[in-house]
Each structure stands twice: as structure tokens, then as C-alpha cells.
Amino acid sequence: MLEVRRLRLLRELSIRGTIAEVAAELNYSPSSVSQQLSTLEKEAGVKLLRRSGRQLQLTPQAHVLVAHTEELLASLERTEAALAASQTEVIGTVRVAVFQTAALSLLPNTLRRLRASHPEVRVEMVQHEPEAALRETWMRDFDLVIAEQYPGHSAPLYPDLDRQPLLRDSIRLAVPAAPDSPEEYFRIDRLEDAAHLPWVMEPPGAAIRHWALQACRIAGFEPDIQFETADVQAQIQLVESGNAVAFLADLVWARRGTTARHIELPDLPRREVFTSIRSSTSSYPAVAAFRAALEEEATLLERDTDILANV
């Protein structure tokens, strides 16, 4: 009989690529992982790994096992969900990955609402870049991810990972407007007017950075990116203090005031915020309860005029 724990180690190796990474992720020693995989080979009666230089590669037989392990893990998750649904109370832990803006604007009231309706549900949240978080939710590191995608730039798709729209918000050019801001900022009426001003953007690799560069290039200029930070709060501070302009989506202004001025962009681009979970966990009561609370909060935010009050 093949053991699920060892099969999972083989699956992790197929995804992560090295025994060291598997060991670090699952809190094993590398030697323990190697030993367990050797035992799995003996149980399976076939060669599962072969060396190519300094790298380990999976044999065709190993890939067969990995495919069936995916089905097995999904079946186990559906079994756990059915067992949890048979109880009278909604209990359990939900592991959530979320990008910063959603963590600031959506999570506080969602958690408050969930605590009132389902006090036995524990939510563990990690701030994570959406593209990496989607992959890690598919890999079973998280139960649910709150992610985003920009016009013309779809987030990665993974098998058996659903996608439910949460909200859509406009992306605008945020410009300093405090009385002591440099005069040049007050002459900005369209995107092209910001061609020679300092910009703050996310670091390279972020979806918004790629979209922002394309938007500027289509407008006919290469932005002077003087500041790079993934911290949205820092971006807001740099704009409000008169040091830079930035592309910011409406959700960052949720339930807060600002001295910044907001300028519409060509074609009125909008960002899509969505949630994803594995189909095998969709009926798990704690996950469903958290998702429902989150969707309720998103609906209220979209109706909340405070988001657009200063736009």
C-alpha cells in the first residue's frame, strides 16, 4: 500500500524542483525527504527519480504517481469538507493569501463580520503577491487567495482553481494637490502632462508595474521612476507629500481622505479583484463562510461613496 505522506513528498518535489526546497516547505530535513522517497520507490517497485548532472528528475512512472496523488489529495479535501459540513457549527481554520490593498480595505470588516456570525472560524492571513499566491493556493499552501488583474494582463490560470469576481475599481493618475506642492503638479490635466515628473511604481515583476509602463509608453513617454516600493501606503505618502505621481486604484482610498488629485486615464481602465479556491474545498463550511463575508464587504465598499469622494 502506497502511503499518502510519501506520495505528497513526491508531488512537492515535482512542483518545487529540489529536495532542499521540499524539506524547507514541509519542515523536514533533506536527508529525511530523501529517505522517504527511497522508501516510496521500494513500495512502488519502480524507479521514480534519476539524476541528470546535479539535478533530480522524475521518471515517467513518477509523473503517473504525481497525477494520481493530485486526485487523491483532492478527494481527501472533499472528504474533510463533507465531514465538516455534517457538524452543526461552522468551525475550522482558513489560510488566506492577500495583496496589501485588499488587506487594508477589505479584511478588517470582513473579519469582524465573520467573528460575529461564526466565532469558531479561525482566519490565518499572509500578505502575498497575487501571482505567487495563486500558485501557492493551487499547491495547497493556502485555502483562498484574494488576487488582482489589470486590463490586458490576466493573472495565471491553474487547474481546479476557480475564480470568483469580488469587485472592479478604476485606476487613475494620483497627483499631489496640497497647497505647498510644486506648481508643476497643478498643471497636470491628462496623463501626457506627467511625462517629465518623478513617478513612484511597484518594483519590476509586479503586474501593476508592467501595466503602468505600457500605459505610459502608449501615451508617448518613458516614465521617470524615481521611487520603487511595493508598499501602497508609501506610494500614497510620496504623492500626498508632493514628491511623485502614481497610478493608484480606487480601493486604496476606501474610507480615508486624501489631499491627492485624481485624473481619469484614457479608456477608463479598471482593475479586477477576485478570489480563488480549489474546487475540492469549495464546500468546506469555514472557507465558504469567509468567502461569503468577504463578498458582502466588497459589495458594501463598491456602494460606499467614500471610495470615490475625493476623486
PDB file of C-alpha atoms in Angstrom:
ATOM      1  CA  MET A   1       0.000   0.000   0.000  1.00  0.00           C
ATOM      2  CA  LEU A   2       1.426   3.391  -1.004  1.00  0.00           C
ATOM      3  CA  GLU A   3       1.496   5.930   1.801  1.00  0.00           C
ATOM      4  CA  VAL A   4      -0.118   9.338   1.224  1.00  0.00           C
ATOM      5  CA  ARG A   5       2.592  11.202   3.138  1.00  0.00           C
ATOM      6  CA  ARG A   6       5.321   9.870   0.856  1.00  0.00           C
ATOM      7  CA  LEU A   7       3.231  10.475  -2.256  1.00  0.00           C
ATOM      8  CA  ARG A   8       2.837  14.076  -1.194  1.00  0.00           C
ATOM      9  CA  LEU A   9       6.616  14.416  -0.901  1.00  0.00           C
ATOM     10  CA  LEU A  10       6.956  13.211  -4.493  1.00  0.00           C
ATOM     11  CA  ARG A  11       4.316  15.699  -5.627  1.00  0.00           C
ATOM     12  CA  GLU A  12       6.083  18.508  -3.787  1.00  0.00           C
ATOM     13  CA  LEU A  13       9.343  17.576  -5.484  1.00  0.00           C
ATOM     14  CA  SER A  14       7.641  17.719  -8.891  1.00  0.00           C
ATOM     15  CA  ILE A  15       6.460  21.251  -8.101  1.00  0.00           C
ATOM     16  CA  ARG A  16       9.387  22.741  -6.184  1.00  0.00           C
ATOM     17  CA  GLY A  17      12.226  21.100  -8.051  1.00  0.00           C
ATOM     18  CA  THR A  18      14.705  20.266  -5.283  1.00  0.00           C
ATOM     19  CA  ILE A  19      14.754  18.158  -2.147  1.00  0.00           C
ATOM     20  CA  ALA A  20      16.066  21.161  -0.210  1.00  0.00           C
ATOM     21  CA  GLU A  21      13.002  23.233  -1.131  1.00  0.00           C
ATOM     22  CA  VAL A  22      10.641  20.378  -0.269  1.00  0.00           C
ATOM     23  CA  ALA A  23      12.358  19.955   3.104  1.00  0.00           C
ATOM     24  CA  ALA A  24      12.163  23.677   3.872  1.00  0.00           C
ATOM     25  CA  GLU A  25       8.484  23.888   2.936  1.00  0.00           C
ATOM     26  CA  LEU A  26       7.373  20.843   4.936  1.00  0.00           C
ATOM     27  CA  ASN A  27       9.763  21.239   7.883  1.00  0.00           C
ATOM     28  CA  TYR A  28      11.719  18.065   7.194  1.00  0.00           C
ATOM     29  CA  SER A  29      15.455  17.593   6.948  1.00  0.00           C
ATOM     30  CA  PRO A  30      16.723  16.974   3.392  1.00  0.00           C
ATOM     31  CA  SER A  31      18.024  13.561   4.443  1.00  0.00           C
ATOM     32  CA  SER A  32      14.583  12.630   5.780  1.00  0.00           C
ATOM     33  CA  VAL A  33      12.935  13.620   2.484  1.00  0.00           C
ATOM     34  CA  SER A  34      15.470  11.552   0.534  1.00  0.00           C
ATOM     35  CA  GLN A  35      14.894   8.566   2.802  1.00  0.00           C
ATOM     36  CA  GLN A  36      11.107   8.778   2.442  1.00  0.00           C
ATOM     37  CA  LEU A  37      11.368   8.982  -1.342  1.00  0.00           C
ATOM     38  CA  SER A  38      13.674   5.953  -1.393  1.00  0.00           C
ATOM     39  CA  THR A  39      11.111   4.043   0.660  1.00  0.00           C
ATOM     40  CA  LEU A  40       8.384   5.113  -1.798  1.00  0.00           C
ATOM     41  CA  GLU A  41      10.436   3.698  -4.663  1.00  0.00           C
ATOM     42  CA  LYS A  42      10.631   0.358  -2.886  1.00  0.00           C
ATOM     43  CA  GLU A  43       6.886   0.391  -2.193  1.00  0.00           C
ATOM     44  CA  ALA A  44       6.086   1.272  -5.811  1.00  0.00           C
ATOM     45  CA  GLY A  45       8.562  -1.247  -7.214  1.00  0.00           C
ATOM     46  CA  VAL A  46       9.711   1.167  -9.949  1.00  0.00           C
ATOM     47  CA  LYS A  47      12.386   3.809 -10.351  1.00  0.00           C
ATOM     48  CA  LEU A  48      10.950   7.230  -9.507  1.00  0.00           C
ATOM     49  CA  LEU A  49      13.968   9.526  -9.629  1.00  0.00           C
ATOM     50  CA  ARG A  50      17.029   9.792 -11.814  1.00  0.00           C
ATOM     51  CA  ARG A  51      19.982  12.109 -11.711  1.00  0.00           C
ATOM     52  CA  SER A  52      20.804  14.495 -14.567  1.00  0.00           C
ATOM     53  CA  GLY A  53      24.025  16.224 -13.601  1.00  0.00           C
ATOM     54  CA  ARG A  54      23.344  17.784 -10.217  1.00  0.00           C
ATOM     55  CA  GLN A  55      19.559  17.763 -10.692  1.00  0.00           C
ATOM     56  CA  LEU A  56      16.972  15.154  -9.788  1.00  0.00           C
ATOM     57  CA  GLN A  57      14.390  14.371 -12.434  1.00  0.00           C
ATOM     58  CA  LEU A  58      11.146  12.446 -12.123  1.00  0.00           C
ATOM     59  CA  THR A  59      10.742   9.335 -14.260  1.00  0.00           C
ATOM     60  CA  PRO A  60       7.584   8.776 -16.346  1.00  0.00           C
ATOM     61  CA  GLN A  61       6.370   6.390 -13.611  1.00  0.00           C
ATOM     62  CA  ALA A  62       6.833   9.148 -11.026  1.00  0.00           C
ATOM     63  CA  HIS A  63       4.702  11.513 -13.106  1.00  0.00           C
ATOM     64  CA  VAL A  64       1.956   8.876 -13.154  1.00  0.00           C
ATOM     65  CA  LEU A  65       2.062   8.740  -9.357  1.00  0.00           C
ATOM     66  CA  VAL A  66       2.020  12.548  -9.094  1.00  0.00           C
ATOM     67  CA  ALA A  67      -1.099  12.787 -11.281  1.00  0.00           C
ATOM     68  CA  HIS A  68      -2.915  10.241  -9.130  1.00  0.00           C
ATOM     69  CA  THR A  69      -1.675  11.976  -5.966  1.00  0.00           C
ATOM     70  CA  GLU A  70      -3.395  15.173  -7.132  1.00  0.00           C
ATOM     71  CA  GLU A  71      -6.662  13.256  -7.410  1.00  0.00           C
ATOM     72  CA  LEU A  72      -6.081  11.626  -4.029  1.00  0.00           C
ATOM     73  CA  LEU A  73      -5.414  14.915  -2.235  1.00  0.00           C
ATOM     74  CA  ALA A  74      -8.466  16.496  -3.828  1.00  0.00           C
ATOM     75  CA  SER A  75     -10.570  13.520  -2.722  1.00  0.00           C
ATOM     76  CA  LEU A  76      -9.261  13.843   0.826  1.00  0.00           C
ATOM     77  CA  GLU A  77     -10.134  17.553   0.842  1.00  0.00           C
ATOM     78  CA  ARG A  78     -13.662  16.803  -0.358  1.00  0.00           C
ATOM     79  CA  THR A  79     -13.975  14.184   2.385  1.00  0.00           C
ATOM     80  CA  GLU A  80     -12.832  16.672   5.028  1.00  0.00           C
ATOM     81  CA  ALA A  81     -15.296  19.240   3.665  1.00  0.00           C
ATOM     82  CA  ALA A  82     -18.169  16.736   3.838  1.00  0.00           C
ATOM     83  CA  LEU A  83     -17.229  15.812   7.398  1.00  0.00           C
ATOM     84  CA  ALA A  84     -17.068  19.470   8.443  1.00  0.00           C
ATOM     85  CA  ALA A  85     -20.428  20.149   6.775  1.00  0.00           C
ATOM     86  CA  SER A  86     -22.028  17.402   8.849  1.00  0.00           C
ATOM     87  CA  GLN A  87     -21.422  19.361  12.051  1.00  0.00           C
ATOM     88  CA  THR A  88     -23.957  21.792  13.421  1.00  0.00           C
ATOM     89  CA  GLU A  89     -21.442  24.646  13.868  1.00  0.00           C
ATOM     90  CA  VAL A  90     -19.120  26.189  11.318  1.00  0.00           C
ATOM     91  CA  ILE A  91     -15.617  25.620  12.633  1.00  0.00           C
ATOM     92  CA  GLY A  92     -12.131  25.360  11.193  1.00  0.00           C
ATOM     93  CA  THR A  93      -9.105  27.326  10.022  1.00  0.00           C
ATOM     94  CA  VAL A  94      -8.939  29.212   6.737  1.00  0.00           C
ATOM     95  CA  ARG A  95      -5.487  30.113   5.376  1.00  0.00           C
ATOM     96  CA  VAL A  96      -5.728  33.259   3.259  1.00  0.00           C
ATOM     97  CA  ALA A  97      -3.230  34.982   0.950  1.00  0.00           C
ATOM     98  CA  VAL A  98      -3.991  38.625   0.151  1.00  0.00           C
ATOM     99  CA  PHE A  99      -2.327  41.607  -1.502  1.00  0.00           C
ATOM    100  CA  GLN A 100      -1.768  44.749   0.567  1.00  0.00           C
ATOM    101  CA  THR A 101      -4.605  46.986  -0.631  1.00  0.00           C
ATOM    102  CA  ALA A 102      -7.193  44.263  -0.057  1.00  0.00           C
ATOM    103  CA  ALA A 103      -5.706  43.526   3.370  1.00  0.00           C
ATOM    104  CA  LEU A 104      -6.133  47.168   4.346  1.00  0.00           C
ATOM    105  CA  SER A 105      -9.548  47.825   2.847  1.00  0.00           C
ATOM    106  CA  LEU A 106     -11.437  44.519   2.826  1.00  0.00           C
ATOM    107  CA  LEU A 107     -10.101  42.340   5.623  1.00  0.00           C
ATOM    108  CA  PRO A 108     -10.828  44.320   8.834  1.00  0.00           C
ATOM    109  CA  ASN A 109     -14.616  44.479   8.427  1.00  0.00           C
ATOM    110  CA  THR A 110     -14.757  41.023   6.853  1.00  0.00           C
ATOM    111  CA  LEU A 111     -13.067  39.521   9.912  1.00  0.00           C
ATOM    112  CA  ARG A 112     -15.345  41.472  12.230  1.00  0.00           C
ATOM    113  CA  ARG A 113     -18.430  40.225  10.380  1.00  0.00           C
ATOM    114  CA  LEU A 114     -17.152  36.650  10.348  1.00  0.00           C
ATOM    115  CA  ARG A 115     -16.319  36.765  14.057  1.00  0.00           C
ATOM    116  CA  ALA A 116     -19.895  37.842  14.831  1.00  0.00           C
ATOM    117  CA  SER A 117     -21.543  35.141  12.700  1.00  0.00           C
ATOM    118  CA  HIS A 118     -19.047  32.264  13.033  1.00  0.00           C
ATOM    119  CA  PRO A 119     -16.846  32.767  16.114  1.00  0.00           C
ATOM    120  CA  GLU A 120     -15.273  29.301  15.786  1.00  0.00           C
ATOM    121  CA  VAL A 121     -13.706  30.075  12.408  1.00  0.00           C
ATOM    122  CA  ARG A 122     -10.029  30.997  12.611  1.00  0.00           C
ATOM    123  CA  VAL A 123      -8.537  33.024   9.747  1.00  0.00           C
ATOM    124  CA  GLU A 124      -4.774  32.995   9.184  1.00  0.00           C
ATOM    125  CA  MET A 125      -3.719  35.709   6.739  1.00  0.00           C
ATOM    126  CA  VAL A 126      -0.443  36.236   4.880  1.00  0.00           C
ATOM    127  CA  GLN A 127       0.253  39.261   2.683  1.00  0.00           C
ATOM    128  CA  HIS A 128       1.472  37.918  -0.646  1.00  0.00           C
ATOM    129  CA  GLU A 129       1.929  38.986  -4.258  1.00  0.00           C
ATOM    130  CA  PRO A 130      -1.132  37.758  -6.216  1.00  0.00           C
ATOM    131  CA  GLU A 131       0.658  35.733  -8.896  1.00  0.00           C
ATOM    132  CA  ALA A 132       2.752  33.813  -6.361  1.00  0.00           C
ATOM    133  CA  ALA A 133      -0.261  33.428  -4.067  1.00  0.00           C
ATOM    134  CA  LEU A 134      -2.365  31.864  -6.828  1.00  0.00           C
ATOM    135  CA  ARG A 135       0.316  29.267  -7.454  1.00  0.00           C
ATOM    136  CA  GLU A 136       0.704  28.530  -3.761  1.00  0.00           C
ATOM    137  CA  THR A 137      -3.069  28.168  -3.315  1.00  0.00           C
ATOM    138  CA  TRP A 138      -3.039  25.609  -6.128  1.00  0.00           C
ATOM    139  CA  MET A 139      -0.109  23.917  -4.335  1.00  0.00           C
ATOM    140  CA  ARG A 140      -2.253  23.779  -1.138  1.00  0.00           C
ATOM    141  CA  ASP A 141      -0.252  26.283   0.904  1.00  0.00           C
ATOM    142  CA  PHE A 142      -3.406  28.453   1.195  1.00  0.00           C
ATOM    143  CA  ASP A 143      -7.142  27.770   1.146  1.00  0.00           C
ATOM    144  CA  LEU A 144      -8.165  31.039  -0.510  1.00  0.00           C
ATOM    145  CA  VAL A 145      -6.388  33.852  -2.308  1.00  0.00           C
ATOM    146  CA  ILE A 146      -7.550  37.416  -2.896  1.00  0.00           C
ATOM    147  CA  ALA A 147      -5.866  38.425  -6.141  1.00  0.00           C
ATOM    148  CA  GLU A 148      -5.987  41.123  -8.810  1.00  0.00           C
ATOM    149  CA  GLN A 149      -5.529  41.537 -12.539  1.00  0.00           C
ATOM    150  CA  TYR A 150      -5.179  44.546 -14.811  1.00  0.00           C
ATOM    151  CA  PRO A 151      -6.612  45.349 -18.249  1.00  0.00           C
ATOM    152  CA  GLY A 152      -4.921  43.200 -20.877  1.00  0.00           C
ATOM    153  CA  HIS A 153      -2.938  41.282 -18.243  1.00  0.00           C
ATOM    154  CA  SER A 154      -4.704  38.160 -16.991  1.00  0.00           C
ATOM    155  CA  ALA A 155      -3.485  36.546 -13.797  1.00  0.00           C
ATOM    156  CA  PRO A 156      -2.147  32.974 -14.206  1.00  0.00           C
ATOM    157  CA  LEU A 157      -4.677  30.148 -14.511  1.00  0.00           C
ATOM    158  CA  TYR A 158      -4.263  26.863 -12.629  1.00  0.00           C
ATOM    159  CA  PRO A 159      -6.232  23.624 -12.973  1.00  0.00           C
ATOM    160  CA  ASP A 160      -9.038  23.112 -10.446  1.00  0.00           C
ATOM    161  CA  LEU A 161      -8.633  26.664  -9.112  1.00  0.00           C
ATOM    162  CA  ASP A 162     -11.854  28.614  -9.526  1.00  0.00           C
ATOM    163  CA  ARG A 163     -12.137  32.382  -9.903  1.00  0.00           C
ATOM    164  CA  GLN A 164     -14.982  34.470  -8.451  1.00  0.00           C
ATOM    165  CA  PRO A 165     -15.127  38.254  -9.152  1.00  0.00           C
ATOM    166  CA  LEU A 166     -15.069  40.348  -5.989  1.00  0.00           C
ATOM    167  CA  LEU A 167     -15.102  43.930  -7.258  1.00  0.00           C
ATOM    168  CA  ARG A 168     -13.807  46.191 -10.024  1.00  0.00           C
ATOM    169  CA  ASP A 169     -12.274  49.588  -9.339  1.00  0.00           C
ATOM    170  CA  SER A 170     -10.955  52.347 -11.569  1.00  0.00           C
ATOM    171  CA  ILE A 171      -7.253  53.058 -11.985  1.00  0.00           C
ATOM    172  CA  ARG A 172      -6.410  56.758 -12.045  1.00  0.00           C
ATOM    173  CA  LEU A 173      -3.410  59.047 -12.041  1.00  0.00           C
ATOM    174  CA  ALA A 174      -2.854  60.346  -8.498  1.00  0.00           C
ATOM    175  CA  VAL A 175      -1.236  63.790  -8.397  1.00  0.00           C
ATOM    176  CA  PRO A 176      -0.125  65.960  -5.437  1.00  0.00           C
ATOM    177  CA  ALA A 177      -2.641  68.708  -4.661  1.00  0.00           C
ATOM    178  CA  ALA A 178      -1.617  70.018  -1.224  1.00  0.00           C
ATOM    179  CA  PRO A 179      -1.195  73.825  -1.238  1.00  0.00           C
ATOM    180  CA  ASP A 180       2.582  73.569  -0.782  1.00  0.00           C
ATOM    181  CA  SER A 181       3.048  71.086  -3.650  1.00  0.00           C
ATOM    182  CA  PRO A 182       5.318  72.174  -6.530  1.00  0.00           C
ATOM    183  CA  GLU A 183       3.452  74.265  -9.098  1.00  0.00           C
ATOM    184  CA  GLU A 184       4.151  71.821 -11.929  1.00  0.00           C
ATOM    185  CA  TYR A 185       1.735  69.304 -10.427  1.00  0.00           C
ATOM    186  CA  PHE A 186      -1.179  71.720 -10.720  1.00  0.00           C
ATOM    187  CA  ARG A 187      -0.684  71.912 -14.498  1.00  0.00           C
ATOM    188  CA  ILE A 188      -1.441  68.205 -14.971  1.00  0.00           C
ATOM    189  CA  ASP A 189      -4.777  67.600 -16.680  1.00  0.00           C
ATOM    190  CA  ARG A 190      -4.005  64.396 -18.579  1.00  0.00           C
ATOM    191  CA  LEU A 191      -1.524  61.521 -18.449  1.00  0.00           C
ATOM    192  CA  GLU A 192       0.824  63.056 -21.033  1.00  0.00           C
ATOM    193  CA  ASP A 193       1.328  66.086 -18.779  1.00  0.00           C
ATOM    194  CA  ALA A 194       3.134  63.842 -16.260  1.00  0.00           C
ATOM    195  CA  ALA A 195       5.781  62.725 -18.752  1.00  0.00           C
ATOM    196  CA  HIS A 196       8.634  64.693 -17.143  1.00  0.00           C
ATOM    197  CA  LEU A 197       7.657  64.321 -13.486  1.00  0.00           C
ATOM    198  CA  PRO A 198       9.004  61.839 -10.908  1.00  0.00           C
ATOM    199  CA  TRP A 199       6.983  58.635 -10.554  1.00  0.00           C
ATOM    200  CA  VAL A 200       6.560  56.042  -7.823  1.00  0.00           C
ATOM    201  CA  MET A 201       5.829  52.485  -9.002  1.00  0.00           C
ATOM    202  CA  GLU A 202       5.923  48.912  -7.817  1.00  0.00           C
ATOM    203  CA  PRO A 203       9.218  47.046  -8.323  1.00  0.00           C
ATOM    204  CA  PRO A 204       9.781  45.166 -11.626  1.00  0.00           C
ATOM    205  CA  GLY A 205       7.865  41.899 -11.857  1.00  0.00           C
ATOM    206  CA  ALA A 206       4.613  43.175 -10.354  1.00  0.00           C
ATOM    207  CA  ALA A 207       1.572  43.075 -12.644  1.00  0.00           C
ATOM    208  CA  ILE A 208       0.737  46.720 -11.974  1.00  0.00           C
ATOM    209  CA  ARG A 209       4.308  47.748 -12.900  1.00  0.00           C
ATOM    210  CA  HIS A 210       4.046  46.031 -16.279  1.00  0.00           C
ATOM    211  CA  TRP A 211       0.631  47.567 -16.930  1.00  0.00           C
ATOM    212  CA  ALA A 212       1.800  51.034 -15.818  1.00  0.00           C
ATOM    213  CA  LEU A 213       4.834  51.024 -18.125  1.00  0.00           C
ATOM    214  CA  GLN A 214       2.646  50.068 -21.073  1.00  0.00           C
ATOM    215  CA  ALA A 215       0.138  52.822 -20.244  1.00  0.00           C
ATOM    216  CA  CYS A 216       2.914  55.438 -20.184  1.00  0.00           C
ATOM    217  CA  ARG A 217       4.506  54.158 -23.401  1.00  0.00           C
ATOM    218  CA  ILE A 218       1.177  54.178 -25.217  1.00  0.00           C
ATOM    219  CA  ALA A 219       0.849  57.803 -24.080  1.00  0.00           C
ATOM    220  CA  GLY A 220       4.213  58.509 -25.721  1.00  0.00           C
ATOM    221  CA  PHE A 221       6.742  58.660 -22.899  1.00  0.00           C
ATOM    222  CA  GLU A 222       9.020  56.604 -20.682  1.00  0.00           C
ATOM    223  CA  PRO A 223       8.247  57.397 -17.020  1.00  0.00           C
ATOM    224  CA  ASP A 224      10.982  58.734 -14.740  1.00  0.00           C
ATOM    225  CA  ILE A 225      10.643  56.118 -11.975  1.00  0.00           C
ATOM    226  CA  GLN A 226      12.423  57.819  -9.126  1.00  0.00           C
ATOM    227  CA  PHE A 227      10.854  55.704  -6.371  1.00  0.00           C
ATOM    228  CA  GLU A 228      10.130  51.975  -6.239  1.00  0.00           C
ATOM    229  CA  THR A 229       8.107  50.356  -3.470  1.00  0.00           C
ATOM    230  CA  ALA A 230       5.520  47.598  -3.157  1.00  0.00           C
ATOM    231  CA  ASP A 231       4.066  49.407  -0.129  1.00  0.00           C
ATOM    232  CA  VAL A 232       0.902  51.190  -1.286  1.00  0.00           C
ATOM    233  CA  GLN A 233       0.874  53.327   1.848  1.00  0.00           C
ATOM    234  CA  ALA A 234       4.352  54.601   0.988  1.00  0.00           C
ATOM    235  CA  GLN A 235       3.211  55.379  -2.547  1.00  0.00           C
ATOM    236  CA  ILE A 236       0.304  57.407  -1.177  1.00  0.00           C
ATOM    237  CA  GLN A 237       2.642  59.317   1.148  1.00  0.00           C
ATOM    238  CA  LEU A 238       5.004  60.151  -1.712  1.00  0.00           C
ATOM    239  CA  VAL A 239       2.105  61.511  -3.763  1.00  0.00           C
ATOM    240  CA  GLU A 240       0.458  63.451  -0.956  1.00  0.00           C
ATOM    241  CA  SER A 241       3.786  64.983   0.117  1.00  0.00           C
ATOM    242  CA  GLY A 242       4.369  66.400  -3.366  1.00  0.00           C
ATOM    243  CA  ASN A 243       7.228  64.109  -4.367  1.00  0.00           C
ATOM    244  CA  ALA A 244       5.754  61.933  -7.111  1.00  0.00           C
ATOM    245  CA  VAL A 245       2.782  60.906  -9.215  1.00  0.00           C
ATOM    246  CA  ALA A 246       1.418  57.355  -9.339  1.00  0.00           C
ATOM    247  CA  PHE A 247      -1.176  55.059 -10.838  1.00  0.00           C
ATOM    248  CA  LEU A 248      -3.477  54.033  -7.973  1.00  0.00           C
ATOM    249  CA  ALA A 249      -6.740  52.095  -7.974  1.00  0.00           C
ATOM    250  CA  ASP A 250      -9.787  53.449  -6.154  1.00  0.00           C
ATOM    251  CA  LEU A 251      -9.720  50.765  -3.471  1.00  0.00           C
ATOM    252  CA  VAL A 252      -6.648  52.355  -1.857  1.00  0.00           C
ATOM    253  CA  TRP A 253      -8.788  55.358  -0.896  1.00  0.00           C
ATOM    254  CA  ALA A 254     -11.522  53.287   0.773  1.00  0.00           C
ATOM    255  CA  ARG A 255     -12.820  55.041   3.877  1.00  0.00           C
ATOM    256  CA  ARG A 256      -9.939  57.511   4.035  1.00  0.00           C
ATOM    257  CA  GLY A 257      -9.469  61.104   2.942  1.00  0.00           C
ATOM    258  CA  THR A 258      -6.615  62.367   0.783  1.00  0.00           C
ATOM    259  CA  THR A 259      -5.098  65.605  -0.453  1.00  0.00           C
ATOM    260  CA  ALA A 260      -4.232  63.988  -3.789  1.00  0.00           C
ATOM    261  CA  ARG A 261      -5.969  64.909  -7.026  1.00  0.00           C
ATOM    262  CA  HIS A 262      -7.190  62.126  -9.329  1.00  0.00           C
ATOM    263  CA  ILE A 263      -7.121  62.289 -13.118  1.00  0.00           C
ATOM    264  CA  GLU A 264      -9.029  59.989 -15.439  1.00  0.00           C
ATOM    265  CA  LEU A 265      -6.923  57.869 -17.800  1.00  0.00           C
ATOM    266  CA  PRO A 266      -7.593  57.074 -21.468  1.00  0.00           C
ATOM    267  CA  ASP A 267     -10.151  54.269 -21.919  1.00  0.00           C
ATOM    268  CA  LEU A 268     -11.041  54.461 -18.188  1.00  0.00           C
ATOM    269  CA  PRO A 269      -9.111  51.304 -17.144  1.00  0.00           C
ATOM    270  CA  ARG A 270     -10.389  49.175 -14.286  1.00  0.00           C
ATOM    271  CA  ARG A 271      -8.703  46.562 -12.147  1.00  0.00           C
ATOM    272  CA  GLU A 272     -10.476  43.310 -11.271  1.00  0.00           C
ATOM    273  CA  VAL A 273     -10.180  41.931  -7.745  1.00  0.00           C
ATOM    274  CA  PHE A 274     -11.202  38.292  -7.379  1.00  0.00           C
ATOM    275  CA  THR A 275     -10.966  35.289  -5.081  1.00  0.00           C
ATOM    276  CA  SER A 276      -9.784  31.793  -5.941  1.00  0.00           C
ATOM    277  CA  ILE A 277     -10.059  28.500  -4.105  1.00  0.00           C
ATOM    278  CA  ARG A 278      -9.547  24.870  -5.076  1.00  0.00           C
ATOM    279  CA  SER A 279     -12.744  23.219  -6.274  1.00  0.00           C
ATOM    280  CA  SER A 280     -12.159  20.424  -3.756  1.00  0.00           C
ATOM    281  CA  THR A 281     -12.514  22.894  -0.848  1.00  0.00           C
ATOM    282  CA  SER A 282     -15.466  24.907  -2.210  1.00  0.00           C
ATOM    283  CA  SER A 283     -17.961  23.136   0.064  1.00  0.00           C
ATOM    284  CA  TYR A 284     -15.801  23.401   3.183  1.00  0.00           C
ATOM    285  CA  PRO A 285     -18.049  25.434   5.539  1.00  0.00           C
ATOM    286  CA  ALA A 286     -15.323  27.659   7.035  1.00  0.00           C
ATOM    287  CA  VAL A 287     -13.960  28.578   3.591  1.00  0.00           C
ATOM    288  CA  ALA A 288     -17.456  29.243   2.251  1.00  0.00           C
ATOM    289  CA  ALA A 289     -18.312  31.392   5.279  1.00  0.00           C
ATOM    290  CA  PHE A 290     -15.190  33.503   4.897  1.00  0.00           C
ATOM    291  CA  ARG A 291     -15.769  33.955   1.174  1.00  0.00           C
ATOM    292  CA  ALA A 292     -19.386  34.991   1.771  1.00  0.00           C
ATOM    293  CA  ALA A 293     -18.351  37.567   4.394  1.00  0.00           C
ATOM    294  CA  LEU A 294     -15.699  38.894   2.035  1.00  0.00           C
ATOM    295  CA  GLU A 295     -18.159  39.238  -0.850  1.00  0.00           C
ATOM    296  CA  GLU A 296     -20.600  41.077   1.415  1.00  0.00           C
ATOM    297  CA  GLU A 297     -17.892  43.552   2.412  1.00  0.00           C
ATOM    298  CA  ALA A 298     -16.855  44.052  -1.223  1.00  0.00           C
ATOM    299  CA  THR A 299     -20.455  44.819  -2.182  1.00  0.00           C
ATOM    300  CA  LEU A 300     -20.686  47.416   0.574  1.00  0.00           C
ATOM    301  CA  LEU A 301     -17.381  49.000  -0.474  1.00  0.00           C
ATOM    302  CA  GLU A 302     -18.483  49.298  -4.084  1.00  0.00           C
ATOM    303  CA  ARG A 303     -21.609  51.128  -2.910  1.00  0.00           C
ATOM    304  CA  ASP A 304     -19.682  53.267  -0.434  1.00  0.00           C
ATOM    305  CA  THR A 305     -19.331  56.768  -1.841  1.00  0.00           C
ATOM    306  CA  ASP A 306     -16.331  57.317   0.449  1.00  0.00           C
ATOM    307  CA  ILE A 307     -14.183  55.369  -2.037  1.00  0.00           C
ATOM    308  CA  LEU A 308     -14.761  57.976  -4.720  1.00  0.00           C
ATOM    309  CA  ALA A 309     -15.384  61.005  -2.509  1.00  0.00           C
ATOM    310  CA  ASN A 310     -12.046  62.595  -3.329  1.00  0.00           C
ATOM    311  CA  VAL A 311     -11.823  61.552  -6.951  1.00  0.00           C
TER     312      VAL A 311
END
